[in-house]
């Protein structure tokens, strides 16, 4: 099956007792047993629930893996991966990351003796130079949140695997599986905040992991089951429904984002537009090689460098909504410094280039003329 068919049919079958084409929402915590230990494969919904299983099977299909797991949030999925590690183990992580991932690494897992090194993975040597016998995990995010840096997944996997048996995990939230499937490029684990493009409608919080290796799948399922951060049946149903239209939505997201990026790039008040689809983007060629489209996310900064200009712009928008999150059908605008990335210390943020005037846009699937017009009117009071 090709990708667009997989989103609708991959590992999916009608529900066996009724033939329901869409899986019912099995709103149950437990399952009757005919004798102790004799059941139909379901015992207790923390371990497995048929609606969650339907979603997990779909996730495995669209990411080209053998096992999918659905978590209560993206962070719960990351938490499960980190719990594979032991004190003294080292992680090499991308330097530009979702603020909540950075917060979890530095304020939770570092307390338990796990050592984190944050490097710019757009230069693969930065990763290779940090590898030692204790390195157990490489944590990649691409494109990154919020600076839209792009990491060459295939080259990174090839070069890391020549020197180390560390697991390579890719947070694929910004790209979505429509644009890239990291397991096919050599990664061991793919992770999603399914809250975003997979759900697609800003109506739930969910997370996902997909792997190829069955033993790794079992180990991660153990973390899900024993740690307890499972996705409920209602939200599993909604994510599954979202996946069915992923390809159509992603096409429009990318088309609209490119138009917004081009408009912003030409505007006198704008300094830099961070969008991998622009030829000026430093990793444009890598993005072109590994992504089907350049996605729906972009960031930009102001010529003035002033936080007040970012604030004025954000409060003038009429079609874009000022809100955290991304990947829904509606366009959202975000101020990383005071919203999604407030948990990253100022010195570190500044060193990365997450400046006070940076604005991030999640470009939705509305009519593009309305979006561009909205950007234009919100920029109209800002001096170049
Ligand atoms: O919010 P949650 O479903 O727990 O997912 C966390 C997460 C993980 N990885 C990436 C790349 C993310 O962007 C997120 C969540 N991000 C936002 C809420 C945001 O507005 O950036």
mmCIF file of C-alpha atoms and ligand atoms in Angstrom:
data_model
loop_
_atom_site.group_PDB
_atom_site.id
_atom_site.type_symbol
_atom_site.label_atom_id
_atom_site.label_comp_id
_atom_site.label_asym_id
_atom_site.label_seq_id
_atom_site.Cartn_x
_atom_site.Cartn_y
_atom_site.Cartn_z
ATOM 1 C CA UNK A 1 0.000 0.000 0.000
ATOM 2 C CA UNK A 2 1.107 3.558 -0.661
ATOM 3 C CA UNK A 3 0.930 6.193 2.055
ATOM 4 C CA UNK A 4 -2.481 7.740 1.326
ATOM 5 C CA UNK A 5 -4.080 4.294 1.229
ATOM 6 C CA UNK A 6 -2.325 3.298 4.449
ATOM 7 C CA UNK A 7 -3.782 6.277 6.324
ATOM 8 C CA UNK A 8 -7.249 4.874 5.587
ATOM 9 C CA UNK A 9 -6.739 1.103 5.451
ATOM 10 C CA UNK A 10 -3.305 0.307 6.897
ATOM 11 C CA UNK A 11 -3.651 -2.564 9.432
ATOM 12 C CA UNK A 12 -7.361 -1.684 9.733
ATOM 13 C CA UNK A 13 -10.247 -4.134 9.425
ATOM 14 C CA UNK A 14 -13.961 -3.968 10.209
ATOM 15 C CA UNK A 15 -14.818 -4.781 13.821
ATOM 16 C CA UNK A 16 -15.343 -8.579 13.833
ATOM 17 C CA UNK A 17 -18.613 -8.928 15.806
ATOM 18 C CA UNK A 18 -20.706 -6.267 14.000
ATOM 19 C CA UNK A 19 -18.749 -5.360 10.885
ATOM 20 C CA UNK A 20 -18.565 -1.711 12.003
ATOM 21 C CA UNK A 21 -16.270 -0.012 9.504
ATOM 22 C CA UNK A 22 -14.961 2.432 12.056
ATOM 23 C CA UNK A 23 -13.814 0.851 15.327
ATOM 24 C CA UNK A 24 -16.318 1.335 18.130
ATOM 25 C CA UNK A 25 -15.223 3.326 21.168
ATOM 26 C CA UNK A 26 -14.741 0.472 23.629
ATOM 27 C CA UNK A 27 -15.507 2.511 26.729
ATOM 28 C CA UNK A 28 -14.539 -0.178 29.218
ATOM 29 C CA UNK A 29 -11.843 -0.602 31.802
ATOM 30 C CA UNK A 30 -12.035 -4.373 32.046
ATOM 31 C CA UNK A 31 -13.063 -7.575 30.194
ATOM 32 C CA UNK A 32 -14.937 -10.653 31.388
ATOM 33 C CA UNK A 33 -12.890 -13.838 31.677
ATOM 34 C CA UNK A 34 -14.540 -17.253 31.281
ATOM 35 C CA UNK A 35 -12.079 -18.830 33.735
ATOM 36 C CA UNK A 36 -9.087 -17.254 35.525
ATOM 37 C CA UNK A 37 -6.641 -16.166 32.856
ATOM 38 C CA UNK A 38 -8.953 -17.230 29.973
ATOM 39 C CA UNK A 39 -9.952 -14.229 27.850
ATOM 40 C CA UNK A 40 -10.083 -12.870 24.293
ATOM 41 C CA UNK A 41 -6.763 -11.045 24.450
ATOM 42 C CA UNK A 42 -8.001 -8.139 26.549
ATOM 43 C CA UNK A 43 -7.773 -8.155 30.360
ATOM 44 C CA UNK A 44 -7.596 -4.567 31.597
ATOM 45 C CA UNK A 45 -7.555 -1.379 29.493
ATOM 46 C CA UNK A 46 -4.257 -0.061 30.836
ATOM 47 C CA UNK A 47 -2.622 -3.038 29.114
ATOM 48 C CA UNK A 48 -4.732 -2.903 25.956
ATOM 49 C CA UNK A 49 -8.087 -1.630 24.717
ATOM 50 C CA UNK A 50 -9.487 -2.525 21.277
ATOM 51 C CA UNK A 51 -9.980 1.114 20.186
ATOM 52 C CA UNK A 52 -6.429 1.909 21.237
ATOM 53 C CA UNK A 53 -5.218 -1.225 19.458
ATOM 54 C CA UNK A 54 -6.891 -0.031 16.238
ATOM 55 C CA UNK A 55 -5.046 3.287 16.536
ATOM 56 C CA UNK A 56 -1.747 1.618 17.442
ATOM 57 C CA UNK A 57 -1.998 -0.660 14.405
ATOM 58 C CA UNK A 58 -2.695 2.346 12.165
ATOM 59 C CA UNK A 59 0.287 4.197 13.637
ATOM 60 C CA UNK A 60 2.558 1.224 12.930
ATOM 61 C CA UNK A 61 1.318 1.163 9.338
ATOM 62 C CA UNK A 62 1.801 4.859 8.517
ATOM 63 C CA UNK A 63 5.274 4.978 10.098
ATOM 64 C CA UNK A 64 6.286 1.694 8.462
ATOM 65 C CA UNK A 65 6.947 -0.005 11.802
ATOM 66 C CA UNK A 66 5.884 -3.256 13.420
ATOM 67 C CA UNK A 67 4.478 -1.872 16.685
ATOM 68 C CA UNK A 68 2.654 1.329 17.562
ATOM 69 C CA UNK A 69 1.880 2.538 21.071
ATOM 70 C CA UNK A 70 -0.554 5.295 22.034
ATOM 71 C CA UNK A 71 0.138 7.469 25.071
ATOM 72 C CA UNK A 72 -1.834 10.058 27.034
ATOM 73 C CA UNK A 73 0.370 12.852 25.624
ATOM 74 C CA UNK A 74 3.485 13.427 23.565
ATOM 75 C CA UNK A 75 5.440 13.985 26.756
ATOM 76 C CA UNK A 76 4.166 10.680 28.203
ATOM 77 C CA UNK A 77 5.570 8.973 25.086
ATOM 78 C CA UNK A 78 8.972 10.657 25.555
ATOM 79 C CA UNK A 79 8.890 9.764 29.263
ATOM 80 C CA UNK A 80 8.503 6.075 28.362
ATOM 81 C CA UNK A 81 11.534 6.188 26.043
ATOM 82 C CA UNK A 82 13.680 7.849 28.709
ATOM 83 C CA UNK A 83 12.700 5.150 31.219
ATOM 84 C CA UNK A 84 14.493 2.578 29.057
ATOM 85 C CA UNK A 85 17.712 4.172 30.360
ATOM 86 C CA UNK A 86 19.693 3.596 33.555
ATOM 87 C CA UNK A 87 21.597 6.000 35.795
ATOM 88 C CA UNK A 88 24.942 6.860 34.201
ATOM 89 C CA UNK A 89 23.616 6.466 30.653
ATOM 90 C CA UNK A 90 24.172 9.398 28.318
ATOM 91 C CA UNK A 91 21.796 10.973 25.812
ATOM 92 C CA UNK A 92 22.784 13.226 22.937
ATOM 93 C CA UNK A 93 19.830 15.475 22.141
ATOM 94 C CA UNK A 94 19.152 18.120 19.511
ATOM 95 C CA UNK A 95 19.894 21.597 20.859
ATOM 96 C CA UNK A 96 16.702 23.155 19.497
ATOM 97 C CA UNK A 97 13.785 21.197 20.975
ATOM 98 C CA UNK A 98 10.226 21.634 22.160
ATOM 99 C CA UNK A 99 10.553 23.419 25.532
ATOM 100 C CA UNK A 100 8.669 20.635 27.346
ATOM 101 C CA UNK A 101 11.099 17.974 26.088
ATOM 102 C CA UNK A 102 14.041 20.077 27.271
ATOM 103 C CA UNK A 103 12.335 20.609 30.636
ATOM 104 C CA UNK A 104 11.729 16.872 31.078
ATOM 105 C CA UNK A 105 15.348 16.003 30.224
ATOM 106 C CA UNK A 106 16.958 18.652 32.410
ATOM 107 C CA UNK A 107 14.566 18.734 35.356
ATOM 108 C CA UNK A 108 13.316 15.164 35.661
ATOM 109 C CA UNK A 109 15.661 12.605 34.109
ATOM 110 C CA UNK A 110 18.905 14.415 34.954
ATOM 111 C CA UNK A 111 17.845 13.989 38.626
ATOM 112 C CA UNK A 112 18.027 10.233 38.118
ATOM 113 C CA UNK A 113 21.620 10.288 36.904
ATOM 114 C CA UNK A 114 21.016 10.403 33.161
ATOM 115 C CA UNK A 115 23.418 12.759 31.423
ATOM 116 C CA UNK A 116 22.251 14.945 28.539
ATOM 117 C CA UNK A 117 24.386 16.625 25.882
ATOM 118 C CA UNK A 118 22.589 19.144 23.655
ATOM 119 C CA UNK A 119 24.209 19.620 20.251
ATOM 120 C CA UNK A 120 23.355 21.127 16.878
ATOM 121 C CA UNK A 121 22.694 17.984 14.835
ATOM 122 C CA UNK A 122 22.593 19.829 11.535
ATOM 123 C CA UNK A 123 26.365 19.169 11.782
ATOM 124 C CA UNK A 124 26.524 15.400 12.287
ATOM 125 C CA UNK A 125 30.102 15.640 13.596
ATOM 126 C CA UNK A 126 28.720 17.378 16.677
ATOM 127 C CA UNK A 127 26.896 14.128 17.472
ATOM 128 C CA UNK A 128 29.786 11.826 16.580
ATOM 129 C CA UNK A 129 32.183 13.845 18.769
ATOM 130 C CA UNK A 130 29.999 13.310 21.819
ATOM 131 C CA UNK A 131 29.543 9.550 21.437
ATOM 132 C CA UNK A 132 31.227 7.364 24.053
ATOM 133 C CA UNK A 133 30.654 3.953 25.627
ATOM 134 C CA UNK A 134 27.882 5.367 27.854
ATOM 135 C CA UNK A 135 25.852 6.854 24.992
ATOM 136 C CA UNK A 136 22.571 4.959 24.899
ATOM 137 C CA UNK A 137 20.186 7.289 23.080
ATOM 138 C CA UNK A 138 20.286 9.942 20.376
ATOM 139 C CA UNK A 139 17.219 12.217 20.560
ATOM 140 C CA UNK A 140 16.514 13.954 17.262
ATOM 141 C CA UNK A 141 13.828 16.517 16.475
ATOM 142 C CA UNK A 142 13.437 17.570 12.835
ATOM 143 C CA UNK A 143 12.251 20.066 11.752
ATOM 144 C CA UNK A 144 12.909 21.591 15.147
ATOM 145 C CA UNK A 145 10.549 23.545 17.335
ATOM 146 C CA UNK A 146 10.709 26.551 16.911
ATOM 147 C CA UNK A 147 13.718 27.291 14.673
ATOM 148 C CA UNK A 148 12.868 24.791 11.933
ATOM 149 C CA UNK A 149 16.379 23.315 11.740
ATOM 150 C CA UNK A 150 16.497 20.159 9.645
ATOM 151 C CA UNK A 151 18.619 17.113 10.538
ATOM 152 C CA UNK A 152 19.690 14.639 7.844
ATOM 153 C CA UNK A 153 18.152 11.537 9.450
ATOM 154 C CA UNK A 154 19.596 8.977 7.055
ATOM 155 C CA UNK A 155 23.203 10.251 7.225
ATOM 156 C CA UNK A 156 23.002 10.651 10.983
ATOM 157 C CA UNK A 157 21.718 7.084 11.452
ATOM 158 C CA UNK A 158 24.329 5.651 9.113
ATOM 159 C CA UNK A 159 27.236 7.412 10.800
ATOM 160 C CA UNK A 160 26.073 6.851 14.387
ATOM 161 C CA UNK A 161 25.464 3.158 13.777
ATOM 162 C CA UNK A 162 29.038 2.712 12.513
ATOM 163 C CA UNK A 163 30.331 3.755 15.954
ATOM 164 C CA UNK A 164 27.670 2.949 18.522
ATOM 165 C CA UNK A 165 24.683 0.769 19.309
ATOM 166 C CA UNK A 166 22.846 3.717 20.890
ATOM 167 C CA UNK A 167 19.167 3.875 19.989
ATOM 168 C CA UNK A 168 18.153 6.690 17.662
ATOM 169 C CA UNK A 169 14.759 8.286 18.325
ATOM 170 C CA UNK A 170 13.167 10.931 16.117
ATOM 171 C CA UNK A 171 10.447 13.308 17.295
ATOM 172 C CA UNK A 172 8.496 13.452 14.035
ATOM 173 C CA UNK A 173 5.770 15.807 15.281
ATOM 174 C CA UNK A 174 6.521 18.793 13.015
ATOM 175 C CA UNK A 175 6.943 16.786 9.820
ATOM 176 C CA UNK A 176 4.203 14.175 10.404
ATOM 177 C CA UNK A 177 4.533 10.736 8.793
ATOM 178 C CA UNK A 178 3.121 12.210 5.592
ATOM 179 C CA UNK A 179 6.389 14.070 5.068
ATOM 180 C CA UNK A 180 8.947 11.618 6.427
ATOM 181 C CA UNK A 181 9.119 8.164 7.966
ATOM 182 C CA UNK A 182 12.265 8.043 10.108
ATOM 183 C CA UNK A 183 12.172 4.251 10.606
ATOM 184 C CA UNK A 184 12.749 3.847 6.864
ATOM 185 C CA UNK A 185 15.845 6.060 7.199
ATOM 186 C CA UNK A 186 17.482 3.990 9.939
ATOM 187 C CA UNK A 187 15.946 5.355 13.158
ATOM 188 C CA UNK A 188 14.890 2.902 15.882
ATOM 189 C CA UNK A 189 12.031 4.857 17.468
ATOM 190 C CA UNK A 190 9.690 7.467 16.042
ATOM 191 C CA UNK A 191 7.744 9.659 18.426
ATOM 192 C CA UNK A 192 4.778 11.988 17.925
ATOM 193 C CA UNK A 193 2.840 14.504 19.831
ATOM 194 C CA UNK A 194 -0.353 13.107 18.274
ATOM 195 C CA UNK A 195 -2.029 16.211 19.690
ATOM 196 C CA UNK A 196 -0.777 17.906 16.517
ATOM 197 C CA UNK A 197 -1.021 16.769 12.877
ATOM 198 C CA UNK A 198 -2.145 13.195 13.618
ATOM 199 C CA UNK A 199 -5.197 14.343 15.588
ATOM 200 C CA UNK A 200 -5.344 17.377 13.358
ATOM 201 C CA UNK A 201 -8.254 19.236 14.957
ATOM 202 C CA UNK A 202 -6.892 20.683 18.233
ATOM 203 C CA UNK A 203 -9.411 18.669 20.227
ATOM 204 C CA UNK A 204 -7.264 16.230 22.210
ATOM 205 C CA UNK A 205 -3.879 15.533 23.818
ATOM 206 C CA UNK A 206 -2.122 12.332 22.734
ATOM 207 C CA UNK A 207 1.281 10.806 22.077
ATOM 208 C CA UNK A 208 2.668 7.963 20.003
ATOM 209 C CA UNK A 209 5.713 5.762 19.601
ATOM 210 C CA UNK A 210 6.392 3.447 16.682
ATOM 211 C CA UNK A 211 9.258 0.958 16.347
ATOM 212 C CA UNK A 212 10.373 -1.765 13.947
ATOM 213 C CA UNK A 213 12.099 -4.048 16.437
ATOM 214 C CA UNK A 214 9.677 -6.352 18.265
ATOM 215 C CA UNK A 215 11.710 -6.622 21.473
ATOM 216 C CA UNK A 216 12.001 -2.825 21.660
ATOM 217 C CA UNK A 217 8.231 -2.676 21.075
ATOM 218 C CA UNK A 218 7.697 -5.053 24.006
ATOM 219 C CA UNK A 219 10.030 -3.010 26.250
ATOM 220 C CA UNK A 220 8.163 0.181 25.405
ATOM 221 C CA UNK A 221 4.786 -1.465 25.871
ATOM 222 C CA UNK A 222 6.010 -2.502 29.329
ATOM 223 C CA UNK A 223 6.725 1.178 30.080
ATOM 224 C CA UNK A 224 3.257 2.141 28.846
ATOM 225 C CA UNK A 225 1.489 -0.588 30.813
ATOM 226 C CA UNK A 226 3.602 -0.394 33.986
ATOM 227 C CA UNK A 227 3.963 3.405 33.929
ATOM 228 C CA UNK A 228 0.285 3.917 33.113
ATOM 229 C CA UNK A 229 0.287 6.880 30.702
ATOM 230 C CA UNK A 230 -2.197 5.305 28.275
ATOM 231 C CA UNK A 231 -4.488 7.021 25.777
ATOM 232 C CA UNK A 232 -8.215 6.562 26.494
ATOM 233 C CA UNK A 233 -10.604 5.009 23.955
ATOM 234 C CA UNK A 234 -12.406 8.255 23.009
ATOM 235 C CA UNK A 235 -9.183 10.040 22.173
ATOM 236 C CA UNK A 236 -7.829 6.933 20.426
ATOM 237 C CA UNK A 237 -10.902 7.053 18.185
ATOM 238 C CA UNK A 238 -10.380 10.747 17.437
ATOM 239 C CA UNK A 239 -6.691 10.341 16.560
ATOM 240 C CA UNK A 240 -7.573 7.418 14.294
ATOM 241 C CA UNK A 241 -10.199 9.552 12.567
ATOM 242 C CA UNK A 242 -7.656 12.363 12.215
ATOM 243 C CA UNK A 243 -5.129 10.052 10.555
ATOM 244 C CA UNK A 244 -7.612 9.222 7.784
ATOM 245 C CA UNK A 245 -7.395 12.767 6.410
ATOM 246 C CA UNK A 246 -3.715 13.365 7.221
ATOM 247 C CA UNK A 247 -2.494 13.380 3.632
ATOM 248 C CA UNK A 248 -5.125 15.832 2.389
ATOM 249 C CA UNK A 249 -4.542 18.165 5.304
ATOM 250 C CA UNK A 250 -0.749 18.044 5.023
ATOM 251 C CA UNK A 251 -0.870 18.959 1.338
ATOM 252 C CA UNK A 252 -2.858 22.093 2.119
ATOM 253 C CA UNK A 253 -0.799 22.956 5.209
ATOM 254 C CA UNK A 254 2.374 22.888 3.106
ATOM 255 C CA UNK A 255 0.881 24.873 0.227
ATOM 256 C CA UNK A 256 -0.413 27.569 2.585
ATOM 257 C CA UNK A 257 2.791 27.678 4.644
ATOM 258 C CA UNK A 258 4.888 28.199 1.517
ATOM 259 C CA UNK A 259 2.684 31.109 0.453
ATOM 260 C CA UNK A 260 2.891 32.678 3.935
ATOM 261 C CA UNK A 261 6.675 32.159 4.055
ATOM 262 C CA UNK A 262 7.129 33.834 0.673
ATOM 263 C CA UNK A 263 4.911 36.735 1.645
ATOM 264 C CA UNK A 264 6.774 37.279 4.937
ATOM 265 C CA UNK A 265 10.154 37.011 3.243
ATOM 266 C CA UNK A 266 9.275 39.961 0.996
ATOM 267 C CA UNK A 267 7.909 42.140 3.799
ATOM 268 C CA UNK A 268 10.001 45.123 4.913
ATOM 269 C CA UNK A 269 9.318 44.598 8.622
ATOM 270 C CA UNK A 270 10.517 40.983 8.569
ATOM 271 C CA UNK A 271 14.125 39.994 9.146
ATOM 272 C CA UNK A 272 14.399 36.209 8.826
ATOM 273 C CA UNK A 273 11.850 33.586 7.824
ATOM 274 C CA UNK A 274 12.607 30.073 9.070
ATOM 275 C CA UNK A 275 10.907 27.677 6.656
ATOM 276 C CA UNK A 276 12.691 24.671 5.117
ATOM 277 C CA UNK A 277 10.870 25.216 1.825
ATOM 278 C CA UNK A 278 12.701 28.476 1.131
ATOM 279 C CA UNK A 279 15.885 28.071 -0.901
ATOM 280 C CA UNK A 280 17.613 30.399 1.599
ATOM 281 C CA UNK A 281 16.993 27.929 4.456
ATOM 282 C CA UNK A 282 20.404 26.500 5.461
ATOM 283 C CA UNK A 283 19.182 22.884 5.234
ATOM 284 C CA UNK A 284 16.839 23.352 2.269
ATOM 285 C CA UNK A 285 18.596 20.632 0.268
ATOM 286 C CA UNK A 286 18.378 18.116 3.127
ATOM 287 C CA UNK A 287 14.695 18.924 3.585
ATOM 288 C CA UNK A 288 14.134 18.482 -0.151
ATOM 289 C CA UNK A 289 15.809 15.086 -0.013
ATOM 290 C CA UNK A 290 14.026 13.663 3.018
ATOM 291 C CA UNK A 291 10.614 15.352 3.178
ATOM 292 C CA UNK A 292 7.694 14.936 0.793
ATOM 293 C CA UNK A 293 6.656 18.555 1.396
ATOM 294 C CA UNK A 294 8.074 21.209 3.705
ATOM 295 C CA UNK A 295 5.228 21.088 6.197
ATOM 296 C CA UNK A 296 2.974 23.686 7.738
ATOM 297 C CA UNK A 297 5.219 25.258 10.385
ATOM 298 C CA UNK A 298 7.329 28.384 10.082
ATOM 299 C CA UNK A 299 8.879 31.021 12.318
ATOM 300 C CA UNK A 300 10.044 34.548 11.649
ATOM 301 C CA UNK A 301 11.728 37.506 13.328
ATOM 302 C CA UNK A 302 11.417 41.282 12.961
ATOM 303 C CA UNK A 303 13.936 43.745 11.540
ATOM 304 C CA UNK A 304 13.574 45.838 14.668
ATOM 305 C CA UNK A 305 14.411 42.856 16.907
ATOM 306 C CA UNK A 306 11.793 44.212 19.324
ATOM 307 C CA UNK A 307 9.603 42.023 21.510
ATOM 308 C CA UNK A 308 6.938 44.764 21.389
ATOM 309 C CA UNK A 309 6.674 44.341 17.620
ATOM 310 C CA UNK A 310 6.103 40.621 18.016
ATOM 311 C CA UNK A 311 3.448 41.351 20.640
ATOM 312 C CA UNK A 312 1.782 44.025 18.504
ATOM 313 C CA UNK A 313 1.696 41.632 15.549
ATOM 314 C CA UNK A 314 0.333 38.739 17.620
ATOM 315 C CA UNK A 315 -2.455 40.779 19.160
ATOM 316 C CA UNK A 316 -3.483 42.250 15.781
ATOM 317 C CA UNK A 317 -4.131 38.909 14.075
ATOM 318 C CA UNK A 318 -7.750 38.146 13.209
ATOM 319 C CA UNK A 319 -7.721 34.810 11.378
ATOM 320 C CA UNK A 320 -4.682 33.303 13.126
ATOM 321 C CA UNK A 321 -5.412 32.578 16.810
ATOM 322 C CA UNK A 322 -2.779 33.400 19.421
ATOM 323 C CA UNK A 323 -2.382 30.033 21.151
ATOM 324 C CA UNK A 324 0.088 27.293 22.010
ATOM 325 C CA UNK A 325 0.085 24.056 20.012
ATOM 326 C CA UNK A 326 0.119 23.413 16.278
ATOM 327 C CA UNK A 327 -0.968 21.038 13.566
ATOM 328 C CA UNK A 328 -4.709 21.676 13.705
ATOM 329 C CA UNK A 329 -6.842 22.722 10.749
ATOM 330 C CA UNK A 330 -6.953 26.291 12.072
ATOM 331 C CA UNK A 331 -3.988 28.675 11.872
ATOM 332 C CA UNK A 332 -2.275 29.451 15.173
ATOM 333 C CA UNK A 333 0.396 31.964 16.153
ATOM 334 C CA UNK A 334 2.734 31.559 19.096
ATOM 335 C CA UNK A 335 5.375 33.595 20.898
ATOM 336 C CA UNK A 336 7.939 30.912 21.875
ATOM 337 C CA UNK A 337 9.795 33.022 24.447
ATOM 338 C CA UNK A 338 6.737 33.634 26.601
ATOM 339 C CA UNK A 339 4.706 30.550 25.661
ATOM 340 C CA UNK A 340 6.006 27.190 24.390
ATOM 341 C CA UNK A 341 9.697 27.734 25.203
ATOM 342 C CA UNK A 342 9.437 29.718 28.440
ATOM 343 C CA UNK A 343 10.906 26.710 30.289
ATOM 344 C CA UNK A 344 14.259 27.109 28.495
ATOM 345 C CA UNK A 345 16.642 29.390 30.426
ATOM 346 C CA UNK A 346 17.084 32.810 28.798
ATOM 347 C CA UNK A 347 20.845 32.431 28.223
ATOM 348 C CA UNK A 348 20.333 29.112 26.479
ATOM 349 C CA UNK A 349 17.420 30.482 24.394
ATOM 350 C CA UNK A 350 19.451 33.481 23.276
ATOM 351 C CA UNK A 351 22.435 31.290 22.365
ATOM 352 C CA UNK A 352 20.172 29.218 20.138
ATOM 353 C CA UNK A 353 18.540 32.234 18.495
ATOM 354 C CA UNK A 354 15.114 31.919 20.126
ATOM 355 C CA UNK A 355 14.926 35.681 20.475
ATOM 356 C CA UNK A 356 12.284 37.881 22.081
ATOM 357 C CA UNK A 357 10.941 38.918 18.662
ATOM 358 C CA UNK A 358 10.549 35.381 17.302
ATOM 359 C CA UNK A 359 7.034 34.412 16.206
ATOM 360 C CA UNK A 360 5.999 30.869 15.261
ATOM 361 C CA UNK A 361 3.085 30.132 12.939
ATOM 362 C CA UNK A 362 1.185 26.891 12.521
ATOM 363 C CA UNK A 363 -0.364 27.524 9.129
ATOM 364 C CA UNK A 364 -3.800 25.945 8.834
ATOM 365 C CA UNK A 365 -5.887 24.840 5.884
ATOM 366 C CA UNK A 366 -8.036 27.952 5.451
ATOM 367 C CA UNK A 367 -8.135 29.884 2.162
ATOM 368 C CA UNK A 368 -4.612 31.112 1.661
ATOM 369 C CA UNK A 369 -5.678 34.619 0.604
ATOM 370 C CA UNK A 370 -7.332 35.151 3.981
ATOM 371 C CA UNK A 371 -4.187 34.009 5.773
ATOM 372 C CA UNK A 372 -1.838 36.234 3.795
ATOM 373 C CA UNK A 373 -4.214 39.172 4.159
ATOM 374 C CA UNK A 374 -4.277 38.614 7.916
ATOM 375 C CA UNK A 375 -0.469 38.632 8.098
ATOM 376 C CA UNK A 376 -0.416 41.776 5.976
ATOM 377 C CA UNK A 377 -2.873 43.686 8.161
ATOM 378 C CA UNK A 378 -1.149 42.580 11.379
ATOM 379 C CA UNK A 379 2.217 43.744 10.020
ATOM 380 C CA UNK A 380 0.853 47.018 8.678
ATOM 381 C CA UNK A 381 1.509 48.988 11.886
ATOM 382 C CA UNK A 382 5.015 47.734 12.364
ATOM 383 C CA UNK A 383 7.866 49.898 11.176
ATOM 384 C CA UNK A 384 10.521 48.364 9.013
HETATM 385 O O1 LIG B 1 1.868 18.430 24.261
HETATM 386 P P1 LIG B 1 2.210 16.975 24.096
HETATM 387 O O2 LIG B 1 1.207 16.189 23.326
HETATM 388 O O3 LIG B 1 2.589 16.333 25.399
HETATM 389 O O4 LIG B 1 3.526 16.908 23.161
HETATM 390 C C1 LIG B 1 4.741 17.456 23.531
HETATM 391 C C2 LIG B 1 5.553 17.807 22.307
HETATM 392 C C3 LIG B 1 6.571 16.972 21.893
HETATM 393 N N1 LIG B 1 7.320 17.250 20.798
HETATM 394 C C4 LIG B 1 7.094 18.338 20.058
HETATM 395 C C5 LIG B 1 7.940 18.615 18.858
HETATM 396 C C6 LIG B 1 6.072 19.230 20.410
HETATM 397 O O5 LIG B 1 5.872 20.315 19.639
HETATM 398 C C7 LIG B 1 5.283 18.976 21.570
HETATM 399 C C8 LIG B 1 4.219 19.911 22.023
HETATM 400 N N2 LIG B 1 4.333 21.201 21.497
HETATM 401 C C9 LIG B 1 3.521 22.267 21.763
HETATM 402 C C10 LIG B 1 2.484 22.221 22.613
HETATM 403 C C11 LIG B 1 3.852 23.508 21.054
HETATM 404 O O6 LIG B 1 3.006 24.442 20.954
HETATM 405 O O7 LIG B 1 4.976 23.587 20.550
#
